[in-house]
Short mmCIF file of C-alpha atoms in Angstrom, two decimals:
data_model
loop_
_atom_site.label_atom_id
_atom_site.label_comp_id
_atom_site.label_asym_id
_atom_site.label_seq_id
_atom_site.Cartn_x
_atom_site.Cartn_y
_atom_site.Cartn_z
CA MET L 186 188.82 71.32 132.57
CA THR L 187 189.04 75.12 132.83
CA ILE L 188 188.80 77.56 129.94
CA LEU L 189 190.39 81.02 129.80
CA VAL L 190 188.60 83.60 127.64
CA ILE L 191 190.50 86.78 126.76
CA ALA L 192 188.14 89.76 126.97
CA GLU L 193 187.72 92.26 124.13
CA HIS L 194 187.26 95.74 125.58
CA ASN L 195 188.29 99.38 125.34
CA ASN L 196 189.04 99.63 129.09
CA ALA L 197 185.79 101.52 129.71
CA SER L 198 183.38 98.87 128.43
CA LEU L 199 183.24 95.25 127.33
CA LYS L 200 182.74 94.47 123.64
CA ASP L 201 179.94 92.12 122.63
CA ASP L 202 182.48 89.78 121.03
CA THR L 203 183.44 88.62 124.53
CA ALA L 204 179.91 87.35 125.22
CA LYS L 205 180.06 85.39 121.96
CA VAL L 206 183.42 83.84 122.81
CA VAL L 207 181.94 82.81 126.18
CA ALA L 208 179.14 81.10 124.22
CA ALA L 209 181.77 79.06 122.37
CA ALA L 210 183.46 78.23 125.68
CA THR L 211 180.12 77.09 127.08
CA ALA L 212 179.75 74.69 124.14
CA ILE L 213 183.15 73.18 125.01
CA GLY L 214 182.14 72.67 128.65
CA GLY L 215 183.97 73.12 131.94
CA ASP L 216 184.66 76.12 134.14
CA ILE L 217 185.02 79.44 132.33
CA GLU L 218 187.28 82.25 133.51
CA ILE L 219 187.83 85.60 131.79
CA LEU L 220 191.00 87.65 131.66
CA VAL L 221 190.50 91.41 131.45
CA ALA L 222 193.89 93.00 130.72
CA GLY L 223 194.01 96.77 130.47
CA ALA L 224 194.42 99.99 132.43
CA ASN L 225 191.65 101.43 134.62
CA CYS L 226 189.46 98.63 133.28
CA SER L 227 187.31 97.92 136.34
CA ASP L 228 184.07 98.71 134.46
CA ALA L 229 184.94 96.19 131.76
CA ALA L 230 185.74 93.60 134.46
CA THR L 231 182.37 94.21 136.14
CA ALA L 232 180.60 93.65 132.82
CA ALA L 233 182.60 90.46 132.25
CA ALA L 234 181.61 89.14 135.70
CA ALA L 235 177.95 89.49 134.73
CA LEU L 236 178.19 87.13 131.74
CA THR L 237 176.27 83.89 132.25
CA GLY L 238 178.46 80.82 132.77
CA VAL L 239 181.57 82.66 133.93
CA SER L 240 182.97 81.48 137.27
CA LYS L 241 185.81 83.98 137.73
CA VAL L 242 187.23 87.18 136.24
CA ILE L 243 190.95 87.89 136.47
CA VAL L 244 191.90 91.57 136.15
CA ALA L 245 195.41 92.55 135.05
CA ASP L 246 195.28 96.31 135.50
CA HIS L 247 198.54 97.99 134.49
CA ALA L 248 199.67 100.72 132.12
CA CYS L 249 201.55 98.20 129.96
CA TYR L 250 198.24 96.55 129.00
CA GLU L 251 196.32 99.77 128.29
CA HIS L 252 196.43 99.38 124.50
CA GLN L 253 196.66 95.57 124.50
CA LEU L 254 199.96 95.54 122.64
CA ALA L 255 200.51 92.03 121.33
CA GLU L 256 204.05 91.74 122.71
CA ASN L 257 202.91 92.44 126.27
CA LEU L 258 199.54 90.69 126.16
CA GLY L 259 201.08 87.61 124.56
CA LEU L 260 203.52 87.20 127.45
CA LEU L 261 200.74 87.61 130.02
CA VAL L 262 198.40 85.11 128.35
CA ALA L 263 201.21 82.59 127.86
CA ASP L 264 202.09 82.89 131.55
CA LEU L 265 198.50 82.35 132.70
CA GLY L 266 197.47 80.02 129.88
CA LYS L 267 199.70 77.13 130.90
CA ASN L 268 197.27 76.46 133.76
CA TYR L 269 194.23 76.02 131.47
CA SER L 270 192.94 73.36 129.10
CA HIS L 271 191.72 75.93 126.54
CA VAL L 272 192.52 79.57 125.77
CA LEU L 273 189.95 81.37 123.62
CA ALA L 274 190.02 84.79 121.96
CA ALA L 275 187.86 86.48 119.35
CA ALA L 276 189.13 86.26 115.77
CA SER L 277 189.48 90.04 115.77
CA THR L 278 192.42 92.30 115.01
CA THR L 279 193.53 91.95 118.64
CA GLY L 280 193.01 88.19 118.86
CA LYS L 281 194.80 87.51 115.59
CA ASN L 282 197.67 89.67 116.76
CA PHE L 283 198.54 88.20 120.16
CA LEU L 284 197.33 84.58 120.19
CA PRO L 285 199.85 83.24 117.62
CA ARG L 286 202.57 84.61 119.90
CA VAL L 287 201.02 82.66 122.79
CA ALA L 288 200.96 79.50 120.67
CA ALA L 289 204.67 79.91 119.91
CA LEU L 290 205.56 80.53 123.56
CA LEU L 291 203.55 77.49 124.72
CA ASP L 292 204.70 75.38 121.73
CA VAL L 293 201.17 74.33 120.78
CA ALA L 294 199.10 74.68 117.60
CA GLN L 295 196.50 77.41 117.17
CA ILE L 296 193.12 76.64 115.60
CA SER L 297 191.82 79.78 113.90
CA ASP L 298 188.34 81.05 112.99
CA VAL L 299 186.41 78.35 114.84
CA ILE L 300 182.72 78.41 113.84
CA ARG L 301 181.62 75.11 115.40
CA VAL L 302 182.38 73.15 118.56
CA ASP L 303 181.97 69.37 118.19
CA SER L 304 183.65 68.39 121.46
CA ALA L 305 186.34 69.56 123.84
CA ASP L 306 189.06 68.72 121.31
CA THR L 307 187.28 68.83 117.93
CA PHE L 308 186.24 71.98 116.10
CA GLY L 309 184.98 73.21 112.73
CA ARG L 310 186.64 76.04 110.83
CA PRO L 311 186.08 77.40 107.30
CA PHE L 312 188.60 77.46 104.47
CA TYR L 313 188.51 78.05 100.71
CA ALA L 314 186.67 81.33 101.44
CA GLY L 315 184.07 79.46 103.45
CA ASN L 316 183.22 76.99 100.68
CA ALA L 317 184.42 74.07 102.81
CA ILE L 318 184.51 73.38 106.53
CA ALA L 319 187.47 71.54 108.04
CA THR L 320 186.92 69.41 111.13
CA VAL L 321 190.06 69.74 113.23
CA LYS L 322 190.98 67.57 116.23
CA SER L 323 193.71 68.82 118.57
CA THR L 324 195.87 66.52 120.67
CA ASP L 325 197.74 69.40 122.35
CA SER L 326 197.44 69.64 126.12
CA ILE L 327 196.36 73.28 125.73
CA LYS L 328 193.92 74.17 122.96
CA LEU L 329 194.34 77.71 121.60
CA LEU L 330 191.37 78.92 119.58
CA THR L 331 190.30 82.12 117.87
CA ILE L 332 186.52 82.25 117.58
CA ARG L 333 184.66 83.69 114.60
CA THR L 334 182.10 85.51 116.70
CA SER L 335 179.55 85.87 113.88
CA ALA L 336 178.90 82.12 114.27
CA PHE L 337 177.82 82.32 117.94
CA ASP L 338 175.05 84.14 119.81
CA SER L 339 175.94 86.22 122.84
CA VAL L 340 175.35 84.74 126.29
CA ASP L 341 173.08 86.63 128.67
CA ALA L 342 174.35 88.96 131.39
CA THR L 343 172.72 87.29 134.37
CA GLY L 344 175.81 86.01 136.19
CA SER L 345 177.78 87.25 139.17
CA ALA L 346 181.29 85.83 138.94
CA ALA L 347 184.04 86.51 141.45
CA VAL L 348 186.60 89.15 140.48
CA GLU L 349 190.24 88.86 141.49
CA SER L 350 193.32 90.91 140.63
CA SER L 351 196.53 89.68 139.05
CA ASP L 352 199.79 91.47 139.82
CA ALA L 353 201.52 89.97 136.76
CA VAL L 354 203.31 92.69 134.79
CA HIS L 355 204.81 91.77 131.42
CA ASP L 356 206.31 94.73 129.62
CA ALA L 357 208.37 93.30 126.78
CA GLY L 358 209.75 96.72 125.88
CA LEU L 359 209.51 95.81 122.19
CA SER L 360 206.72 98.18 121.15
CA THR L 361 205.02 101.38 122.21
CA PHE L 362 201.62 102.83 121.44
CA VAL L 363 201.90 105.91 119.23
CA SER L 364 198.39 106.87 118.17
CA ALA L 365 195.07 105.56 116.92
CA GLU L 366 193.00 107.07 114.12
CA LEU L 367 189.44 105.95 114.70
CA THR L 368 186.46 106.43 112.44
CA LYS L 369 183.68 108.21 114.29
CA SER L 370 180.10 107.50 113.26
CA GLU L 371 176.64 107.72 114.73
CA ARG L 372 175.79 104.45 113.02
CA PRO L 373 176.48 101.08 114.65
CA GLU L 374 179.78 99.30 113.97
CA LEU L 375 179.58 96.65 111.27
CA GLY L 376 180.65 93.91 113.66
CA SER L 377 177.77 94.56 116.06
CA ALA L 378 175.07 95.99 113.76
CA LYS L 379 171.79 94.06 113.59
CA ILE L 380 171.11 95.50 110.12
CA ILE L 381 173.71 96.31 107.45
CA VAL L 382 173.24 98.07 104.11
CA SER L 383 176.16 97.49 101.72
CA GLY L 384 176.96 98.95 98.32
CA GLY L 385 179.09 97.60 95.53
CA ARG L 386 180.61 98.66 92.23
CA GLY L 387 177.09 99.31 90.96
CA MET L 388 176.96 102.46 93.12
CA GLN L 389 179.25 104.02 90.43
CA ASN L 390 180.86 106.58 92.78
CA GLY L 391 181.25 107.54 96.42
CA GLU L 392 178.68 110.34 96.29
CA ASN L 393 175.94 107.83 95.49
CA PHE L 394 176.56 106.10 98.83
CA ALA L 395 174.61 109.01 100.36
CA MET L 396 171.36 107.28 99.38
CA LEU L 397 172.49 104.14 101.23
CA GLU L 398 173.37 106.23 104.27
CA THR L 399 169.85 107.68 104.20
CA LEU L 400 168.44 104.16 104.04
CA ALA L 401 170.71 103.02 106.86
CA ASP L 402 169.65 105.93 109.07
CA LYS L 403 166.00 105.04 108.56
CA LEU L 404 166.69 101.42 109.53
CA GLY L 405 169.22 102.07 112.30
CA ALA L 406 171.75 100.15 110.24
CA GLY L 407 175.48 100.13 109.62
CA VAL L 408 176.86 100.88 106.15
CA GLY L 409 179.25 98.48 104.44
CA ALA L 410 180.77 97.97 101.02
CA SER L 411 182.20 95.31 98.76
CA ARG L 412 185.90 95.09 98.01
CA ALA L 413 185.21 96.35 94.48
CA ALA L 414 183.70 99.56 95.88
CA VAL L 415 186.62 100.02 98.27
CA ASP L 416 189.25 99.31 95.61
CA ALA L 417 187.54 101.82 93.31
CA GLY L 418 187.95 104.45 96.02
CA PHE L 419 184.23 104.98 96.59
CA VAL L 420 184.51 104.48 100.36
CA PRO L 421 187.27 103.88 102.95
CA ASN L 422 188.50 100.33 103.56
CA ASP L 423 187.12 100.14 107.11
CA MET L 424 183.69 99.69 105.46
CA GLN L 425 184.73 96.57 103.56
CA VAL L 426 182.74 93.38 104.16
CA GLY L 427 184.30 90.16 102.93
CA GLN L 428 187.04 87.60 103.39
CA THR L 429 189.71 90.32 103.61
CA GLY L 430 187.37 92.77 105.36
CA LYS L 431 184.88 92.35 108.17
CA ILE L 432 183.04 89.07 108.72
CA VAL L 433 179.43 89.90 109.64
CA ALA L 434 176.22 88.01 110.38
CA PRO L 435 173.46 90.58 111.05
CA ASP L 436 169.75 89.84 111.28
CA LEU L 437 169.27 91.66 107.95
CA TYR L 438 171.84 92.27 105.20
CA ILE L 439 170.86 94.43 102.22
CA ALA L 440 173.27 94.13 99.28
CA VAL L 441 172.87 96.95 96.76
CA GLY L 442 174.68 96.83 93.43
CA ILE L 443 176.86 93.95 94.63
CA SER L 444 177.44 91.12 92.16
CA GLY L 445 178.31 88.57 94.85
CA ALA L 446 181.94 87.57 94.34
CA ILE L 447 183.14 84.67 96.52
CA GLN L 448 185.32 87.09 98.49
CA HIS L 449 182.27 89.12 99.52
CA LEU L 450 179.98 86.15 100.16
CA ALA L 451 182.54 84.71 102.59
CA GLY L 452 182.02 87.75 104.79
CA MET L 453 178.21 87.93 104.92
CA LYS L 454 176.54 84.69 103.86
CA ASP L 455 175.77 83.73 107.48
CA SER L 456 173.41 86.72 107.77
CA LYS L 457 169.94 85.69 108.98
CA VAL L 458 168.10 87.36 106.06
CA ILE L 459 169.80 88.53 102.87
CA VAL L 460 168.17 91.01 100.47
CA ALA L 461 169.80 91.68 97.10
CA ILE L 462 169.05 94.57 94.73
CA ASN L 463 170.74 94.24 91.35
CA LYS L 464 169.74 94.87 87.74
CA ASP L 465 171.68 91.80 86.52
CA PRO L 466 169.45 88.72 86.89
CA GLU L 467 172.54 86.47 86.60
CA ALA L 468 174.37 88.09 89.53
CA PRO L 469 175.69 85.40 91.93
CA ILE L 470 174.33 87.34 94.92
CA PHE L 471 170.83 86.12 94.02
CA GLN L 472 171.94 82.53 94.72
CA VAL L 473 172.38 83.27 98.43
CA ALA L 474 169.66 85.93 98.80
CA ASP L 475 166.41 85.21 100.65
CA TYR L 476 164.81 88.09 98.75
CA GLY L 477 166.00 89.39 95.39
CA LEU L 478 164.88 92.50 93.53
CA GLU L 479 165.94 92.73 89.89
CA ALA L 480 165.92 96.49 89.47
CA ASP L 481 168.04 99.56 88.83
CA LEU L 482 169.24 100.61 92.27
CA PHE L 483 168.99 104.29 91.30
CA ASN L 484 165.24 103.80 91.01
CA ALA L 485 164.75 101.23 93.77
CA ILE L 486 166.67 102.89 96.64
CA PRO L 487 165.04 106.37 96.35
CA GLU L 488 161.64 104.67 96.20
CA LEU L 489 162.47 102.52 99.21
CA ASN L 490 163.65 105.59 101.13
CA GLU L 491 160.46 107.40 100.25
CA LYS L 492 158.24 104.52 101.37
CA LEU L 493 160.18 104.07 104.63
#
């Protein structure tokens, strides 16, 4: 039984999600190989080879894979994947884009958002906004899984796997990369941040998020928001935490002025420690919080900033 993990990277470096997908592969058991598909991606391949439990890294280095376009990457993974028992990818924008295409090409079912590995063919995945967990058993010869990385801890980087090149070139000619507009911030990305400070509708406007940014800077945290705050136009949608935003599980999650709608809880309830600040004692967020402060955030946050 051999498992193929598709690396998440930006060509220059490996994303931490890959180490978490390897952790899920380790729970399944068997040999683990990683595919690094990109352009000038040797540094990412070297980092992948260092992940504990990995036996081999396959590098597909070609211009057609530079931006990991789903049409090209899907063909490559389908071509390689037929030789494996499992193909795993992170449940990220990239993974959700190309893996369904692989499932169609291989004529097998995809199991999405896996948060638990019971055995080599049985997995747990959430539905109903995380209020129920389905146990799914696959009888397909090749198991295709997207992994919700917030449910797994990263493996260590103590390995030394062999690295080999693949000359497979799959340019479908169906899409081209035009441009990418990326948010630049000194703060950590929400997906990898150990601490996250999030604001909700209670912040009243976008200018008031400045006090959360001050708090985040003091804690070395990322800044997030609820869907209500995003829909109200307080902050851009790349800050949204929730079922239709980013799924996070930091060591510390501070929810400020967030009522705790099911949509938001689905995206952060696996956080190690949850702190809620809200003036409404009946707010649902207090039901999942480890620590709750019933207070006006416009008094509590400046005082917290001052004390920090």
